[in-house]
Coordinates of N, CA and C in Angstrom, one line a residue:
Q8 N -16.5 -4.5 -5.0 CA -16.5 -3.3 -4.2 C -16.6 -3.7 -2.8
V9 N -15.8 -3.0 -2.0 CA -15.8 -3.3 -0.5 C -16.8 -2.4 0.2
Q10 N -17.6 -2.9 1.1 CA -18.5 -2.1 1.9 C -18.4 -2.5 3.3
L11 N -18.5 -1.5 4.2 CA -18.6 -1.7 5.6 C -20.0 -1.4 6.1
V12 N -20.6 -2.3 6.8 CA -21.9 -2.1 7.3 C -21.9 -2.1 8.8
Q13 N -22.3 -1.0 9.4 CA -22.3 -0.9 10.8 C -23.7 -1.2 11.4
S14 N -23.6 -1.7 12.7 CA -24.9 -1.9 13.4 C -24.6 -1.6 14.9
G15 N -25.7 -1.4 15.6 CA -25.5 -1.0 17.0 C -25.8 0.5 17.1
G16 N -25.5 1.0 18.2 CA -25.7 2.4 18.5 C -27.1 2.7 19.1
G17 N -27.4 4.0 19.3 CA -28.6 4.3 19.9 C -28.5 5.2 21.2
L18 N -29.5 5.2 22.0 CA -29.5 6.0 23.2 C -29.2 5.1 24.4
V19 N -28.3 5.6 25.3 CA -27.9 4.9 26.5 C -27.7 5.9 27.6
Q20 N -28.0 5.4 28.8 CA -27.8 6.3 30.0 C -26.4 6.4 30.4
P21 N -26.0 7.5 31.0 CA -24.6 7.6 31.5 C -24.3 6.4 32.4
G22 N -23.1 5.9 32.2 CA -22.7 4.7 33.0 C -23.1 3.4 32.3
G23 N -23.8 3.5 31.3 CA -24.3 2.3 30.6 C -23.3 1.7 29.6
S24 N -23.7 0.7 28.9 CA -22.8 0.0 27.9 C -23.5 -0.2 26.6
L25 N -22.7 -0.3 25.6 CA -23.2 -0.4 24.2 C -22.1 -1.1 23.4
T26 N -22.5 -1.9 22.4 CA -21.5 -2.5 21.5 C -21.9 -2.2 20.1
L27 N -20.9 -1.7 19.4 CA -21.0 -1.4 17.9 C -20.3 -2.6 17.2
S28 N -20.9 -2.9 16.0 CA -20.2 -3.8 15.1 C -20.1 -3.3 13.7
C29 N -19.2 -3.8 13.0 CA -18.9 -3.4 11.6 C -18.4 -4.6 10.8
A30 N -19.2 -4.9 9.8 CA -18.8 -6.1 9.0 C -18.4 -5.6 7.6
A31 N -17.3 -6.1 7.1 CA -16.8 -5.8 5.8 C -17.2 -6.9 4.8
S32 N -17.6 -6.5 3.6 CA -18.0 -7.5 2.6 C -17.4 -7.1 1.2
G33 N -17.3 -8.1 0.3 CA -16.7 -7.7 -1.0 C -15.5 -8.6 -1.4
S34 N -15.6 -9.9 -1.3 CA -14.6 -10.8 -1.8 C -13.2 -10.4 -1.2
I35 N -13.2 -10.2 0.1 CA -12.0 -9.7 0.8 C -11.0 -10.8 1.1
S36 N -9.8 -10.6 0.8 CA -8.7 -11.6 1.2 C -8.2 -11.2 2.6
S37 N -7.9 -10.0 2.8 CA -7.3 -9.5 4.1 C -7.6 -8.1 4.3
I38 N -7.6 -7.7 5.5 CA -7.7 -6.3 5.9 C -6.6 -6.0 7.0
Y39 N -5.7 -5.1 6.7 CA -4.6 -4.8 7.6 C -5.1 -4.3 9.0
A40 N -5.8 -3.2 8.9 CA -6.3 -2.6 10.2 C -7.7 -2.2 10.1
M41 N -8.4 -2.2 11.2 CA -9.8 -1.7 11.3 C -9.8 -0.8 12.5
A42 N -10.7 0.2 12.4 CA -10.7 1.2 13.5 C -12.1 1.8 13.6
W43 N -12.2 2.4 14.7 CA -13.4 3.2 15.0 C -13.0 4.7 15.2
Y44 N -13.8 5.5 14.6 CA -13.6 7.0 14.8 C -15.0 7.5 15.3
R45 N -14.9 8.7 15.8 CA -16.2 9.4 16.1 C -16.1 10.9 15.8
Q46 N -17.3 11.4 15.6 CA -17.4 12.9 15.4 C -18.6 13.4 16.1
A47 N -18.2 14.3 17.1 CA -19.3 14.9 17.9 C -19.7 16.2 17.2
P48 N -20.9 16.7 17.4 CA -21.3 17.9 16.8 C -20.4 19.1 17.0
G49 N -20.0 19.7 15.9 CA -19.1 20.8 15.9 C -17.6 20.5 16.1
K50 N -17.3 19.2 16.1 CA -15.9 18.8 16.4 C -15.4 18.0 15.2
Q51 N -14.1 17.9 15.2 CA -13.5 17.1 14.1 C -13.6 15.6 14.4
R52 N -13.5 14.8 13.4 CA -13.5 13.4 13.6 C -12.2 12.9 14.3
E53 N -12.4 12.0 15.2 CA -11.2 11.6 16.0 C -11.1 10.1 16.1
L54 N -9.9 9.6 16.2 CA -9.7 8.1 16.3 C -10.1 7.7 17.7
V55 N -10.9 6.7 17.8 CA -11.3 6.1 19.1 C -10.4 4.9 19.4
A56 N -10.4 4.0 18.5 CA -9.6 2.8 18.7 C -9.3 2.1 17.4
A57 N -8.2 1.4 17.4 CA -7.8 0.7 16.1 C -7.2 -0.7 16.5
I58 N -7.3 -1.6 15.6 CA -6.7 -2.9 15.8 C -6.2 -3.4 14.4
T59 N -5.0 -4.0 14.5 CA -4.4 -4.6 13.3 C -4.8 -6.1 13.1
S60 N -4.5 -6.6 12.0 CA -4.8 -8.0 11.8 C -4.1 -8.9 12.8
G61 N -3.0 -8.5 13.3 CA -2.2 -9.2 14.3 C -2.7 -9.1 15.7
G62 N -3.7 -8.2 15.9 CA -4.2 -8.0 17.2 C -3.7 -6.8 18.0
S63 N -2.8 -6.1 17.4 CA -2.3 -4.9 18.2 C -3.3 -3.8 18.2
T64 N -3.5 -3.2 19.4 CA -4.6 -2.2 19.5 C -4.0 -0.9 19.9
N65 N -4.8 0.2 19.7 CA -4.4 1.5 20.0 C -5.7 2.2 20.4
Y66 N -5.7 3.0 21.5 CA -6.9 3.6 22.0 C -6.6 5.1 22.3
A67 N -7.7 5.9 22.1 CA -7.6 7.3 22.5 C -7.5 7.3 24.0
D68 N -6.8 8.3 24.6 CA -6.7 8.4 26.0 C -8.1 8.5 26.7
S69 N -9.0 9.2 26.0 CA -10.3 9.4 26.6 C -11.1 8.2 26.8
V70 N -10.8 7.1 26.1 CA -11.6 5.9 26.2 C -10.9 4.7 26.8
K71 N -9.6 4.9 27.1 CA -8.8 3.8 27.7 C -9.4 3.3 29.0
G72 N -9.5 2.0 29.1 CA -10.1 1.4 30.2 C -11.6 1.3 30.2
R73 N -12.3 1.9 29.2 CA -13.7 1.9 29.1 C -14.2 1.2 27.8
F74 N -13.4 1.4 26.8 CA -13.8 0.8 25.5 C -12.8 -0.3 25.1
T75 N -13.3 -1.3 24.4 CA -12.5 -2.4 24.0 C -12.8 -2.7 22.5
I76 N -11.8 -2.7 21.7 CA -11.9 -3.0 20.3 C -11.5 -4.5 20.1
S77 N -12.2 -5.2 19.2 CA -11.9 -6.6 18.9 C -12.3 -6.8 17.4
R78 N -11.7 -7.9 16.9 CA -12.1 -8.2 15.5 C -12.0 -9.7 15.2
D79 N -12.7 -10.1 14.2 CA -12.6 -11.5 13.7 C -12.1 -11.4 12.3
N80 N -10.9 -11.8 12.1 CA -10.2 -11.7 10.8 C -11.0 -12.6 9.8
G81 N -11.4 -13.7 10.2 CA -12.1 -14.6 9.2 C -13.4 -14.0 8.8
E82 N -14.1 -13.3 9.7 CA -15.4 -12.8 9.3 C -15.3 -11.3 8.9
N83 N -14.1 -10.8 8.9 CA -13.9 -9.3 8.5 C -14.8 -8.4 9.3
T84 N -14.9 -8.7 10.6 CA -15.8 -7.9 11.4 C -15.0 -7.3 12.6
V85 N -15.4 -6.1 13.0 CA -14.8 -5.4 14.1 C -15.9 -5.0 15.0
W86 N -15.6 -5.0 16.3 CA -16.6 -4.6 17.3 C -15.9 -3.5 18.2
L87 N -16.8 -2.7 18.8 CA -16.4 -1.7 19.8 C -17.3 -1.9 21.0
Q88 N -16.8 -2.4 22.1 CA -17.5 -2.6 23.3 C -17.3 -1.3 24.1
M89 N -18.3 -0.6 24.5 CA -18.2 0.6 25.2 C -18.9 0.5 26.5
S90 N -18.2 0.8 27.6 CA -18.8 0.8 28.9 C -18.5 2.0 29.7
S91 N -19.2 2.2 30.8 CA -19.0 3.4 31.6 C -19.2 4.7 30.7
L92 N -20.2 4.6 29.9 CA -20.4 5.7 28.9 C -20.7 7.0 29.6
K93 N -20.2 8.1 29.0 CA -20.3 9.4 29.5 C -21.0 10.3 28.4
P94 N -21.7 11.4 28.8 CA -22.3 12.2 27.8 C -21.4 12.7 26.8
E95 N -20.1 12.9 27.1 CA -19.1 13.4 26.1 C -18.7 12.3 25.1
D96 N -19.2 11.1 25.3 CA -19.0 10.0 24.3 C -20.1 10.1 23.2
T97 N -21.0 11.0 23.3 CA -22.1 11.2 22.3 C -21.4 11.7 21.0
A98 N -21.7 10.9 19.9 CA -21.1 11.2 18.7 C -21.7 10.3 17.6
V99 N -21.4 10.6 16.4 CA -21.6 9.6 15.3 C -20.3 8.8 15.2
Y100 N -20.4 7.5 15.3 CA -19.3 6.6 15.3 C -19.2 5.9 13.9
Y101 N -17.9 6.0 13.4 CA -17.6 5.4 12.1 C -16.6 4.3 12.2
C102 N -16.8 3.2 11.4 CA -15.7 2.3 11.4 C -14.9 2.5 10.0
K103 N -13.7 2.1 10.1 CA -12.8 2.3 8.9 C -12.0 1.0 8.7
A104 N -11.7 0.6 7.5 CA -10.8 -0.5 7.2 C -9.7 0.1 6.3
D105 N -8.5 -0.3 6.7 CA -7.3 0.1 5.9 C -6.6 -1.0 5.2
D106 N -6.1 -0.7 4.0 CA -5.3 -1.7 3.3 C -6.0 -3.0 3.1
I107 N -7.0 -3.0 2.3 CA -7.9 -4.1 2.1 C -7.6 -4.8 0.7
A108 N -7.3 -6.1 0.8 CA -6.9 -6.8 -0.4 C -8.2 -7.6 -0.8
T109 N -8.5 -7.6 -2.0 CA -9.7 -8.3 -2.6 C -9.2 -9.1 -3.8
I110 N -10.1 -9.9 -4.3 CA -9.7 -10.7 -5.5 C -9.6 -9.8 -6.7
S111 N -10.2 -8.6 -6.7 CA -10.2 -7.7 -7.8 C -9.3 -6.5 -7.7
G112 N -8.6 -6.4 -6.5 CA -7.7 -5.3 -6.3 C -7.5 -4.9 -4.9
R113 N -6.9 -3.8 -4.7 CA -6.5 -3.3 -3.3 C -7.2 -2.0 -3.0
Y114 N -7.7 -1.8 -1.8 CA -8.3 -0.5 -1.4 C -7.5 0.0 -0.3
L115 N -7.2 1.3 -0.3 CA -6.4 2.0 0.7 C -7.3 2.1 2.0
E116 N -8.5 2.6 1.9 CA -9.4 2.7 3.0 C -10.8 2.8 2.6
V117 N -11.7 2.2 3.5 CA -13.1 2.3 3.2 C -13.8 2.6 4.6
W118 N -14.8 3.5 4.5 CA -15.5 3.9 5.7 C -16.9 3.3 5.8
G119 N -17.3 3.1 7.0 CA -18.7 2.7 7.2 C -19.6 3.9 7.1
Q120 N -20.9 3.6 7.3 CA -21.9 4.7 7.1 C -22.1 5.6 8.3
G121 N -21.6 5.1 9.4 CA -21.8 5.9 10.6 C -23.0 5.5 11.4
T122 N -22.9 5.6 12.7 CA -24.1 5.3 13.6 C -24.0 6.2 14.8
L123 N -25.2 6.7 15.2 CA -25.2 7.7 16.3 C -25.3 7.0 17.6
V124 N -24.4 7.4 18.5 CA -24.5 7.0 19.9 C -24.8 8.2 20.7
T125 N -25.9 8.2 21.5 CA -26.2 9.3 22.4 C -26.2 8.8 23.8
V126 N -25.5 9.5 24.6 CA -25.4 9.1 26.0 C -26.1 10.3 26.8
S127 N -27.2 9.9 27.4 CA -28.0 11.0 28.0 C -29.0 10.3 29.0
S128 N -29.3 11.0 30.0 CA -30.4 10.5 31.0 C -31.7 11.1 30.6

């Protein structure tokens, strides 16, 4: 069974920085894409950033130039470096892995447990 375990998050002042990490486990052979989503109170979950196994990235317009997604294919880990944080970045952040190959089968997608990021003075 594949699991994504997130770490990081917490309270940060506006203009500050924070890094989230997400590690996948479960006899994984490969993961095509990994991504970060967020969901603010009363809003729909939205894509923040995504990265393929080849390193291609995609960012929401609202975070371009402030957030950086990266991954280690060998460690099946993805990070989200967030800087110049704004109050509107406050949300629960989720990581997701797509098209996961394991020794026992293939998974279309798996989600992490979510972690709260609060940007406030």
